[in-house]
mmCIF file of C-alpha atoms in Angstrom:
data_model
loop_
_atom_site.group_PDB
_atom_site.id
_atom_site.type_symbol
_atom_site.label_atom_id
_atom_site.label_comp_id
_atom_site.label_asym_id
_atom_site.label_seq_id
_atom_site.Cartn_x
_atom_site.Cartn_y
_atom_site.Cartn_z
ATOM 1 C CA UNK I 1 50.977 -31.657 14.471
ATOM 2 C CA UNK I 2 51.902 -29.369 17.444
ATOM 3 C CA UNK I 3 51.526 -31.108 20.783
ATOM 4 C CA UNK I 4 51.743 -29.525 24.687
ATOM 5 C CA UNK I 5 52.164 -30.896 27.058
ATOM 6 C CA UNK I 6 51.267 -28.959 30.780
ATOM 7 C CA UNK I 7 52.933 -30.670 33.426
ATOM 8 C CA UNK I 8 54.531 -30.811 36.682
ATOM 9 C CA UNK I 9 58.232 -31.398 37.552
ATOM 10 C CA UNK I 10 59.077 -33.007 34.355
ATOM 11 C CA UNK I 11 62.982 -32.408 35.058
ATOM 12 C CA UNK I 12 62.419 -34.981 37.942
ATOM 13 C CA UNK I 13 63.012 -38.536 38.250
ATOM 14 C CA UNK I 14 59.773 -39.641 38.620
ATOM 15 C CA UNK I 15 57.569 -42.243 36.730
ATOM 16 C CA UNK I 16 55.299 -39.346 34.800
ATOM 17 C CA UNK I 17 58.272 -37.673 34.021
ATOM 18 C CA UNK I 18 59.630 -41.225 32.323
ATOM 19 C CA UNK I 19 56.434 -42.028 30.486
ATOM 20 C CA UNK I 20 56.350 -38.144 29.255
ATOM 21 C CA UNK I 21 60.011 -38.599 28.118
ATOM 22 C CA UNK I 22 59.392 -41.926 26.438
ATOM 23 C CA UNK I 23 56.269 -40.743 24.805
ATOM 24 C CA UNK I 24 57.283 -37.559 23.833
ATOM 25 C CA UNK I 25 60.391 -38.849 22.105
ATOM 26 C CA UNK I 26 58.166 -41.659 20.131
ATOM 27 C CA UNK I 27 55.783 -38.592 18.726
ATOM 28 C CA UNK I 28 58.692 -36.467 17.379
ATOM 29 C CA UNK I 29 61.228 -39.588 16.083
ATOM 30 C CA UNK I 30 57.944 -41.646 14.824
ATOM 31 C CA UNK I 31 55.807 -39.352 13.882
ATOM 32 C CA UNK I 32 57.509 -36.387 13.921
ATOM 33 C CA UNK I 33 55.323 -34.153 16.041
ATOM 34 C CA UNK I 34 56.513 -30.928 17.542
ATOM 35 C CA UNK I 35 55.845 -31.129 21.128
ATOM 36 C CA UNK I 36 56.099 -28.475 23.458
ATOM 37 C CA UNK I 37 55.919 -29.295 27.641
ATOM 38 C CA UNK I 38 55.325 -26.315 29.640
ATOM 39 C CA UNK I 39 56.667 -27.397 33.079
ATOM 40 C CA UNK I 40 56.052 -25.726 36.915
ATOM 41 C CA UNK I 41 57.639 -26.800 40.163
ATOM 42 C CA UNK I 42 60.912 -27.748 38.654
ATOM 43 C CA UNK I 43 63.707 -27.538 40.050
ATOM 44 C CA UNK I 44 66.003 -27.616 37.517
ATOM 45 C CA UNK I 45 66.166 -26.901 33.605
ATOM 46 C CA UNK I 46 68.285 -29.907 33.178
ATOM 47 C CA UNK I 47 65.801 -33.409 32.863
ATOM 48 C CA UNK I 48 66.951 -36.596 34.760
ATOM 49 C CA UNK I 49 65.819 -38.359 31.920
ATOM 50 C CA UNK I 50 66.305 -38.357 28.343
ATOM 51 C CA UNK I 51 64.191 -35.964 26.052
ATOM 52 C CA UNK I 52 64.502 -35.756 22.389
ATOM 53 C CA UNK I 53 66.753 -32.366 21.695
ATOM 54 C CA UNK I 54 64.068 -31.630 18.982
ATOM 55 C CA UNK I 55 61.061 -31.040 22.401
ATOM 56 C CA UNK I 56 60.999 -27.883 23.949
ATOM 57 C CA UNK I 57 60.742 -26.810 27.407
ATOM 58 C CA UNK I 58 59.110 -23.812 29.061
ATOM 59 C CA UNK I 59 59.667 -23.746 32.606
ATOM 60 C CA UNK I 60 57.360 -21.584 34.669
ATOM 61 C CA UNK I 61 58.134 -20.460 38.297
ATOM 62 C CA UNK I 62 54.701 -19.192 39.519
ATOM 63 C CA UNK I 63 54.491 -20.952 42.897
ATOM 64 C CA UNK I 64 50.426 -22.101 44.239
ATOM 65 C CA UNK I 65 49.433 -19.843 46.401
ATOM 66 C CA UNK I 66 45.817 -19.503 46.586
ATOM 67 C CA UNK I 67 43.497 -18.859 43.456
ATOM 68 C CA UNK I 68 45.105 -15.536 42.237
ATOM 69 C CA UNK I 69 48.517 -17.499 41.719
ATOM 70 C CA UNK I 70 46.608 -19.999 39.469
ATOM 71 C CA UNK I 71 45.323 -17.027 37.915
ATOM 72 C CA UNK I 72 48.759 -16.003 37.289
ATOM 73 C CA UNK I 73 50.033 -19.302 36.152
ATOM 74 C CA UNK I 74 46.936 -19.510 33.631
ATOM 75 C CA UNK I 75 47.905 -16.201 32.174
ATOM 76 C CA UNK I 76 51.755 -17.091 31.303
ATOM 77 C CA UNK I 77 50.012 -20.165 29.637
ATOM 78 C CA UNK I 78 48.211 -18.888 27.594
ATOM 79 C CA UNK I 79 50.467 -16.509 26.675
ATOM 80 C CA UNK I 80 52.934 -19.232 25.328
ATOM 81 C CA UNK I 81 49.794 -20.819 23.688
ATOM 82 C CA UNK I 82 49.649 -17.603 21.733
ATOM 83 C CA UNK I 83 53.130 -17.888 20.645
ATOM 84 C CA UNK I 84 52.914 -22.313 20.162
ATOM 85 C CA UNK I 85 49.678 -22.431 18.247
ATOM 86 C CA UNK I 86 49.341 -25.909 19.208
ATOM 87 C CA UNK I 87 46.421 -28.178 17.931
ATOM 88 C CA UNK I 88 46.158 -30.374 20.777
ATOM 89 C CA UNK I 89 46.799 -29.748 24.721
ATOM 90 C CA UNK I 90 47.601 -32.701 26.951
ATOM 91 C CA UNK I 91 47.779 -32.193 30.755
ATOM 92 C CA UNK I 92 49.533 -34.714 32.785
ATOM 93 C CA UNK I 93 49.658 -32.549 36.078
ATOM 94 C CA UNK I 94 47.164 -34.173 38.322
ATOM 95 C CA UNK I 95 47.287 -31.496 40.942
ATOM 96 C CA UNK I 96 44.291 -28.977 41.664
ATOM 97 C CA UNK I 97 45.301 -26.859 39.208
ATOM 98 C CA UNK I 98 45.300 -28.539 36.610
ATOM 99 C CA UNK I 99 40.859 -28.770 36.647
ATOM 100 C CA UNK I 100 41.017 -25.403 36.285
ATOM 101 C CA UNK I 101 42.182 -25.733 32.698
ATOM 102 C CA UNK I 102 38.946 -25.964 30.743
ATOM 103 C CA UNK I 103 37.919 -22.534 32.440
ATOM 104 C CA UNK I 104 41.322 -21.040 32.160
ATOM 105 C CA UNK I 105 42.892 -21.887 28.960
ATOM 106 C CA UNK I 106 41.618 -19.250 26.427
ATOM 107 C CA UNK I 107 42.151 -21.415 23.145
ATOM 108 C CA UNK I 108 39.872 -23.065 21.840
ATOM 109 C CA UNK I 109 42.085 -26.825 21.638
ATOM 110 C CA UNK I 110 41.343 -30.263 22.529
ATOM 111 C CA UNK I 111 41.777 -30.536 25.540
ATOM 112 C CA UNK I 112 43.014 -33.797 27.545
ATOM 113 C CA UNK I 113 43.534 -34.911 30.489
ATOM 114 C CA UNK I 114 45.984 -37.949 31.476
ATOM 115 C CA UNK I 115 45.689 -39.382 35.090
ATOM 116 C CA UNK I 116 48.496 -40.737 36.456
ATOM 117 C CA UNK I 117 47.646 -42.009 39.794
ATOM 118 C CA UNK I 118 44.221 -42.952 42.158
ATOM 119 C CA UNK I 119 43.439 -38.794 41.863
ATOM 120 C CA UNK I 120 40.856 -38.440 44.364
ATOM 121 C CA UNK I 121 41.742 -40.950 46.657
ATOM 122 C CA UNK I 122 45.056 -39.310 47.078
ATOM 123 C CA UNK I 123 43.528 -36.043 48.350
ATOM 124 C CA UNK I 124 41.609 -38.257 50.744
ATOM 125 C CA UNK I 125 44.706 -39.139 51.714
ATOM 126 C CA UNK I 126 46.333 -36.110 52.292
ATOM 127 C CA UNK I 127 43.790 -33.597 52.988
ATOM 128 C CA UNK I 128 40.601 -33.120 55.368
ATOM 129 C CA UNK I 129 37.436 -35.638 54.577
ATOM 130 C CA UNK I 130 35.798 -31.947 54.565
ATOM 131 C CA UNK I 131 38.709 -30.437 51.906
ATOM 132 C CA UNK I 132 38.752 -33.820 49.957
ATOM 133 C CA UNK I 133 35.235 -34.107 49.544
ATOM 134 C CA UNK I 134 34.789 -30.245 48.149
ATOM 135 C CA UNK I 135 37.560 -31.043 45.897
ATOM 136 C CA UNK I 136 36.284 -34.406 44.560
ATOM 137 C CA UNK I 137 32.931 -32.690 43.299
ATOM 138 C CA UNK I 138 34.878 -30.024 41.827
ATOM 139 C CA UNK I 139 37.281 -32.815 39.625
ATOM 140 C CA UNK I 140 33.838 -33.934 39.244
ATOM 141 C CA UNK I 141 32.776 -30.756 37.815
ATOM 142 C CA UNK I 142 35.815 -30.169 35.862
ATOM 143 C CA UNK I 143 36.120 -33.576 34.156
ATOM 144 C CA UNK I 144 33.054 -33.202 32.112
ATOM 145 C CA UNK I 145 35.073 -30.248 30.151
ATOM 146 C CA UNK I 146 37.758 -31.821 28.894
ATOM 147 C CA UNK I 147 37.781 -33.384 25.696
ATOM 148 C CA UNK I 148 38.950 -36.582 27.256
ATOM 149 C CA UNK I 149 39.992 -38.137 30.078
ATOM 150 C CA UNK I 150 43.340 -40.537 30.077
ATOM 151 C CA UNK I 151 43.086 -43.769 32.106
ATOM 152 C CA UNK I 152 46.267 -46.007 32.614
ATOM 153 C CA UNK I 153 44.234 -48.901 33.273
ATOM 154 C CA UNK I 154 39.931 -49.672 33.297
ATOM 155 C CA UNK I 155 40.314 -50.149 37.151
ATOM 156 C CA UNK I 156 40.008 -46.858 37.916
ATOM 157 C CA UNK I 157 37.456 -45.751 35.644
ATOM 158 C CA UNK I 158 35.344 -46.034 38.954
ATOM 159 C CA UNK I 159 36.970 -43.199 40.359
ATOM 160 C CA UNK I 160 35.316 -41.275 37.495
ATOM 161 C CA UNK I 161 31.646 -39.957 36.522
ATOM 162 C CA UNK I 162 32.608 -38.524 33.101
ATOM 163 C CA UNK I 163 31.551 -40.641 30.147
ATOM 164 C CA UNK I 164 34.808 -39.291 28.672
ATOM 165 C CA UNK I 165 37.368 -41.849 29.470
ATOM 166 C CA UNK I 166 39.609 -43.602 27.139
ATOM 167 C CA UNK I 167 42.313 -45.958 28.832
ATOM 168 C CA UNK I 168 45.795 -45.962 27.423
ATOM 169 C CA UNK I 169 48.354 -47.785 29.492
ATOM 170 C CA UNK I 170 51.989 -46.782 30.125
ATOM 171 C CA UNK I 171 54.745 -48.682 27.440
ATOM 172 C CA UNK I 172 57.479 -50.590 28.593
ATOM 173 C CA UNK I 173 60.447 -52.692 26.442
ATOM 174 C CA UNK I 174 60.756 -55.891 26.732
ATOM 175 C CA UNK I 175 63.821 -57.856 25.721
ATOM 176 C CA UNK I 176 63.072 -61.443 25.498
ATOM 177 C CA UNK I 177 67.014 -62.139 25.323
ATOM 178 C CA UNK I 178 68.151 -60.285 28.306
ATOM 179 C CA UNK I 179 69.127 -62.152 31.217
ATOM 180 C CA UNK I 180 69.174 -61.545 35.249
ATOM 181 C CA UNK I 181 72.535 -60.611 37.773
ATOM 182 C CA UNK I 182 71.172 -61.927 40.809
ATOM 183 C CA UNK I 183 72.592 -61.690 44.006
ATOM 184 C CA UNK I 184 71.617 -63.739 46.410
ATOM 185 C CA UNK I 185 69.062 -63.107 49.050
ATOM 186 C CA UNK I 186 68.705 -59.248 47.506
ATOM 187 C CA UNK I 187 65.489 -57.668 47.453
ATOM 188 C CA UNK I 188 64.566 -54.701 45.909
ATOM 189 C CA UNK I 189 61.842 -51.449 46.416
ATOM 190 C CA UNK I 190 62.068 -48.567 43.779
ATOM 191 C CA UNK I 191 59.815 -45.473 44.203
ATOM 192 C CA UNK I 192 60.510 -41.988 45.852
ATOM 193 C CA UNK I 193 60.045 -41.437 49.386
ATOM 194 C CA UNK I 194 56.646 -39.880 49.739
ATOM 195 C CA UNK I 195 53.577 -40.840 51.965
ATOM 196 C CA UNK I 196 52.043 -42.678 48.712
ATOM 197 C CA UNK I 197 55.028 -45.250 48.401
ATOM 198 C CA UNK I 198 54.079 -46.742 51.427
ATOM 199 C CA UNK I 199 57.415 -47.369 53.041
ATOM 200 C CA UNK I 200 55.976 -47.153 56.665
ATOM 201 C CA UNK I 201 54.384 -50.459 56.381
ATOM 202 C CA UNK I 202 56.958 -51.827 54.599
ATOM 203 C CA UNK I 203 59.643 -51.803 56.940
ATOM 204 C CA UNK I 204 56.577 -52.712 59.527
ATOM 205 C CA UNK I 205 56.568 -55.907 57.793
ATOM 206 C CA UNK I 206 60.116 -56.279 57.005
ATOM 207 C CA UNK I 207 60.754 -55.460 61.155
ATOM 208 C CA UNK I 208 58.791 -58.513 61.805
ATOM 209 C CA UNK I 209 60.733 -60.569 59.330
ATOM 210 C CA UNK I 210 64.560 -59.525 59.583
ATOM 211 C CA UNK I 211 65.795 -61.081 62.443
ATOM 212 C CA UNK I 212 64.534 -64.893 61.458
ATOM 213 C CA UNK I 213 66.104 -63.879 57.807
ATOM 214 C CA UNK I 214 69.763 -62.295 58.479
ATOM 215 C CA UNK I 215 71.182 -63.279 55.188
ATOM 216 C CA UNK I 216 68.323 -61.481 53.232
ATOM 217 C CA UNK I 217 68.346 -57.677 52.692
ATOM 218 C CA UNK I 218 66.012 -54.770 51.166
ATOM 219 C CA UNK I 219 67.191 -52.334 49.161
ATOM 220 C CA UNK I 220 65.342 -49.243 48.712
ATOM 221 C CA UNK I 221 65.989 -46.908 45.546
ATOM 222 C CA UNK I 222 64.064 -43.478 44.932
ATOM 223 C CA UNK I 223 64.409 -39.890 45.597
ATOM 224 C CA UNK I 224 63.923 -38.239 48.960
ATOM 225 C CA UNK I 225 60.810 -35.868 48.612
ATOM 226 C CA UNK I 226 59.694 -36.284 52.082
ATOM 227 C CA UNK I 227 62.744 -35.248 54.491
ATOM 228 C CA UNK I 228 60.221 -35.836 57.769
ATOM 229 C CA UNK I 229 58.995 -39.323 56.751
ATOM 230 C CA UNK I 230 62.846 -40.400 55.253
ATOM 231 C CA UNK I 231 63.892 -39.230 58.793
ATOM 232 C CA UNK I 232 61.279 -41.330 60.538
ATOM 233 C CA UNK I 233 61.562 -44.316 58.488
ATOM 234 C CA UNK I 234 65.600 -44.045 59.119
ATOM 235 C CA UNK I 235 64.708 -44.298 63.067
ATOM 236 C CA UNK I 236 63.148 -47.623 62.503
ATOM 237 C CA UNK I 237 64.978 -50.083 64.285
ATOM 238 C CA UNK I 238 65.254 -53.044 61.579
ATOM 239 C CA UNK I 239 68.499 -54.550 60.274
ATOM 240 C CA UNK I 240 70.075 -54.963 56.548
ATOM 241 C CA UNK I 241 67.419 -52.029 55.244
ATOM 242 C CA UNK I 242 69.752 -50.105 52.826
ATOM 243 C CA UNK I 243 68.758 -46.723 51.451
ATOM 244 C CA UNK I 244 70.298 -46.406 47.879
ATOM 245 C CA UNK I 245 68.335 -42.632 46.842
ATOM 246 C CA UNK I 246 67.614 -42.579 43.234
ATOM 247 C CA UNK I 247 69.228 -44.402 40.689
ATOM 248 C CA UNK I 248 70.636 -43.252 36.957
ATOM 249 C CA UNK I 249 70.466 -46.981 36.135
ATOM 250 C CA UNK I 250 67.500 -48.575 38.218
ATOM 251 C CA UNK I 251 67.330 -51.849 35.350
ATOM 252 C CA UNK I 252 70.940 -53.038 36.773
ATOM 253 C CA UNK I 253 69.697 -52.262 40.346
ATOM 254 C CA UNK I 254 65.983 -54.587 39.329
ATOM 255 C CA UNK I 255 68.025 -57.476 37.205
ATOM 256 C CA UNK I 256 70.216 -57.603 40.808
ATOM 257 C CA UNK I 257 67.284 -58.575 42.713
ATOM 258 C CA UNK I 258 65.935 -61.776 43.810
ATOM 259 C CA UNK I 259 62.083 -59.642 43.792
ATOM 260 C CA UNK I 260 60.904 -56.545 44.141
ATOM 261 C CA UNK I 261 57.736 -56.119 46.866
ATOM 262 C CA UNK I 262 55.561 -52.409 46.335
ATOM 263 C CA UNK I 263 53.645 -51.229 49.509
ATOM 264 C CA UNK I 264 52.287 -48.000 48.065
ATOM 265 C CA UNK I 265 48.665 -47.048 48.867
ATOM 266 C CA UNK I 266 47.420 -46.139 45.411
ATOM 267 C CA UNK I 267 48.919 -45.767 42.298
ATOM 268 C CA UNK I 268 47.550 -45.552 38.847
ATOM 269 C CA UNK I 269 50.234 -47.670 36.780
ATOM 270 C CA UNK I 270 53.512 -48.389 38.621
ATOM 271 C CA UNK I 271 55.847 -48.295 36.053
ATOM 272 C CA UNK I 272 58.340 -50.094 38.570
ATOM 273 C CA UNK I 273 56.249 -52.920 38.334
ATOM 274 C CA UNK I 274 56.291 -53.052 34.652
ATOM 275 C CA UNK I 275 60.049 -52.559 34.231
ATOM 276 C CA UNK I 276 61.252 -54.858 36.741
ATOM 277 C CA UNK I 277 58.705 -57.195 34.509
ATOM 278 C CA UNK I 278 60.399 -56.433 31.604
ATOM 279 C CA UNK I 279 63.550 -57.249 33.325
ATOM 280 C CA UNK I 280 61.907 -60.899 34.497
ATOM 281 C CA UNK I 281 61.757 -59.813 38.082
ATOM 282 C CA UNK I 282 58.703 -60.554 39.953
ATOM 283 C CA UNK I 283 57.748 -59.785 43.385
ATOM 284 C CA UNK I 284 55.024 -59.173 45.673
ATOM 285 C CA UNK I 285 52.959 -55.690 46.190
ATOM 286 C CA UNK I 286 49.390 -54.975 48.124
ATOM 287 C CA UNK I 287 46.402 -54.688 45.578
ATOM 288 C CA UNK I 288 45.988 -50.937 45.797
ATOM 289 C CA UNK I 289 43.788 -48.512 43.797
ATOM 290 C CA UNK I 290 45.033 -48.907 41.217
ATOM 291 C CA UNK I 291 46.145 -50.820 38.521
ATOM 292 C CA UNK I 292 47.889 -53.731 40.361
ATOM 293 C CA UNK I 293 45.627 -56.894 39.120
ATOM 294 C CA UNK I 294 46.444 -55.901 35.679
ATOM 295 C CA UNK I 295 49.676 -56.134 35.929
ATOM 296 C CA UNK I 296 50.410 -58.781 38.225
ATOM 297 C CA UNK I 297 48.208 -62.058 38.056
ATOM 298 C CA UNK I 298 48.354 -63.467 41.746
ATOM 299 C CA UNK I 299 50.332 -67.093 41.693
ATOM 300 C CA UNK I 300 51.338 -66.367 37.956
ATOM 301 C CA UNK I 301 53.687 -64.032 37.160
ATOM 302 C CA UNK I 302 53.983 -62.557 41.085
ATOM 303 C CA UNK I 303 52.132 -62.551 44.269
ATOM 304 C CA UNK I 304 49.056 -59.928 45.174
ATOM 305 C CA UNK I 305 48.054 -59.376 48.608
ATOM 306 C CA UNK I 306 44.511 -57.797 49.758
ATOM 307 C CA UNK I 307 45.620 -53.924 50.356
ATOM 308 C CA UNK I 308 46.165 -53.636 54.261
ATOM 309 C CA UNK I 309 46.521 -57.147 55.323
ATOM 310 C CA UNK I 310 50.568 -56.802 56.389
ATOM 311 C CA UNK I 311 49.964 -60.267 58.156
ATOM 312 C CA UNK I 312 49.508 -61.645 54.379
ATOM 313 C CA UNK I 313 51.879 -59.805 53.054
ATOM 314 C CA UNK I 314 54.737 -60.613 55.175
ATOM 315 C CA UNK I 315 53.621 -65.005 54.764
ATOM 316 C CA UNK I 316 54.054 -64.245 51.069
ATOM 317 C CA UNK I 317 57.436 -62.664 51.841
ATOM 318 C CA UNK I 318 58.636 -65.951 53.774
ATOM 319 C CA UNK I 319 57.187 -67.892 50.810
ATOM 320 C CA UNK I 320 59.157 -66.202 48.262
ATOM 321 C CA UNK I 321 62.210 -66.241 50.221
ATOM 322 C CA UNK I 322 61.705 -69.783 51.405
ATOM 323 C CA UNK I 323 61.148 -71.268 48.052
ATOM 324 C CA UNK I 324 63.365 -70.857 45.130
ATOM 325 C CA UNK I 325 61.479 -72.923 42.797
ATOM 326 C CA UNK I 326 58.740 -70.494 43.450
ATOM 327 C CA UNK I 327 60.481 -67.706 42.861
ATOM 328 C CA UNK I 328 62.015 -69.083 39.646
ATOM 329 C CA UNK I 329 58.313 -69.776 38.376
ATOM 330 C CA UNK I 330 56.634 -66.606 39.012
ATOM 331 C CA UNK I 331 59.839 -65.568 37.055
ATOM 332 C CA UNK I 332 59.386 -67.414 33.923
ATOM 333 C CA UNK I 333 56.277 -65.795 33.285
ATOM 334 C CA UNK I 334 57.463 -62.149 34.090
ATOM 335 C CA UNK I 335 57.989 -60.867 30.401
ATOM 336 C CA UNK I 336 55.154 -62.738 28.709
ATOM 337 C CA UNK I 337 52.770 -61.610 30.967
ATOM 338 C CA UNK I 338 53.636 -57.980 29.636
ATOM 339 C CA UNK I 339 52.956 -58.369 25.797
ATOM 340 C CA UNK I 340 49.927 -56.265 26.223
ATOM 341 C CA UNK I 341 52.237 -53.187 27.633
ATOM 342 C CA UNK I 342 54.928 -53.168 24.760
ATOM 343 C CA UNK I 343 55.147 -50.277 22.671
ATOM 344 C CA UNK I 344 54.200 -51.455 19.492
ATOM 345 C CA UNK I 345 50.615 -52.512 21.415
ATOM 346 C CA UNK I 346 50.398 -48.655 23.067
ATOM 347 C CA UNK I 347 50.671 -46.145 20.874
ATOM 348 C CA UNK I 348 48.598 -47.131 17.794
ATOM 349 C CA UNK I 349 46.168 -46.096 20.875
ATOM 350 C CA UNK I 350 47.844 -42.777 20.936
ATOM 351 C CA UNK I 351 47.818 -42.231 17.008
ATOM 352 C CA UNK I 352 44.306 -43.072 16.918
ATOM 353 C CA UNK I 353 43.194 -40.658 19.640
ATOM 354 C CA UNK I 354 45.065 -37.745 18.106
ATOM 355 C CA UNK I 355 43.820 -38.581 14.213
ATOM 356 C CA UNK I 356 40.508 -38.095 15.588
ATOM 357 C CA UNK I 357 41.252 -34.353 16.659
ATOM 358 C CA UNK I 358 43.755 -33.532 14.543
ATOM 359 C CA UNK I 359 42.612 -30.398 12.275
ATOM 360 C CA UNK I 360 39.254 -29.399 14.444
#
């Protein structure tokens, strides 16, 4: 089967860039698939992480500007369509564009699209409530042409009004042998440095913490992507805050922590959450749209705090740093918690979604 992918700064570091790579790799060494991933927005031809040599990338440099420039960027498409002959078309590029596929894309292929992320609430987030709200009815609109709609988890089928959902979460390994480096009194944040990430009100909470807790420190790994907010959140006056950038080996930089703790305002799956999991980490993060609860089971296997409430957040920092028993608790359930997330558990999902389109 013939499988592309449309998608957004896949040569990145970022978690849909890792989930594409790990998925991608499992369709052509499993299956053996050919995949294609037509990229835009990259900014380089050389991929952070590891694709199988067998994939093959089309990069396209059209830059959004206005409707005629998706107009343009439709056309090279489906140009390349021509040329692939694919039998199924999976877009994980949650930007506008990408609901202008059904209407754009001349073939007539399955269509799908996978969310990664709290989609509309995002352009709430970053746009006018005027802009936001034009461009939620048009998702809306858009939804109800695609073949099907990708969920990482069933939390945020709300966000939707398509009967065309199907939830597949991310994968993640798990190795049941593997054991932690700790250092002492290290904690850990992983995630680039965007608005979504939420690293304003983390070091809000960890300002309010710091001085009663000298011998702790946080650790903060992920690409710069906003050079305003890293340069604001660099003028915060708060000690032992260490800014790593991105990591080629974040596992070591997780299995070094005492916890992680995740401030972002949405998500859709966090795959730091799941790897540091994997790794037996746990940690602490705000409950979010979306995705959290079902991967973190408050008291459990980590600690979940009502989104917005820093006051709670920051007791059930003191508690984890105050209590190693606690800490080694929440621990022992890390990886077990996870079972459902393991590969061998995922993709069936994925084999049974594409056996059901394959030759239409």
């Amino acid at each position: 089967m013939k499988i592309v992918y449309l998608s957004t700064n896949i040569t990145g570091s970022g978690g849909v860039a890792r989930v594409t790579a790990d998925k991608t790799n499992y369709f052509i060494e499993k299956w053996g698939h050919e995949v294609f991933i037509i990229s835009t927005n990259d900014l380089s031809d050389e991929p952070f992480f590891k694709f199988n040599t067998q994939l093959k990338f089309h990069f396209l440099a059209t830059k959004m500007r206005g409707l005629s420039s998706i107009w343009r960027l439709y056309k090279q498409i489906n140009d390349l369509l021509v040329s692939i002959n694919p039998e199924i078309i999976v877009i994980n590029d949650n930007g506008i564009k990408a609901y202008f596929a059904p209407f754009l894309i001349r073939a007539k292929i399955p269509l799908f699209l996978e969310v990664h992320g709290a989609v509309k609430f995002s352009f709430y987030k970053t746009h006018s409530r005027l802009k936001a709200m034009l461009i939620s009815k048009y998702i809306d609109f858009s939804a109800a042409y695609f073949e099907r709609v990708i969920l990482l988890n069933s939390e945020s089928k709300s966000e939707w009004k398509t009967a065309k959902l199907t939830v597949i979460p991310n994968f993640t390994e798990v190795d049941s042998t593997e054991e932690l480096t700790i250092e002492q009194n290290r904690i850990i944040a992983v995630g680039r440095i965007s608005f979504q990430k939420g690293y304003d009100r983390m070091l809000a909470i960890w300002k309010r913490l710091a001085d009663n807790y000298p011998e702790w420190s946080l650790h903060i790994y992920g690409k710069v992507e906003d050079e305003l907010l890293y340069d604001q959140l660099l003028r915060v006056q708060v000690s032992n805050v260490y800014f790593h950038g991105e990591s080629v080996d974040v596992f070591s930089e997780l299995k070094r922590a005492e916890f992680f703790i995740h401030t972002a305002y949405f998500e859709g799956m966090p795959m730091v959450l799941l790897e540091a999991m994997a790794h037996g980490v746990t940690g602490v993060a705000f409950d979010a749209p979306f995705g959290i609860k079902e991967i973190i089971t408050h008291e459990y296997n980590g600690l979940v705090v009502y989104d917005n409430n820093e006051d709670e957040f920051m007791q059930q920092l003191k508690r984890l740093m105050d209590n190693i028993g606690l800490r080694n608790q929440l621990r022992s359930n890390t990886k077990l918690s996870i079972e459902s997330f393991r590969e061998e558990m995922v993709m069936p999902l994925w084999e049974q979604l594409f056996q059901e389109y394959q030759g239409r």
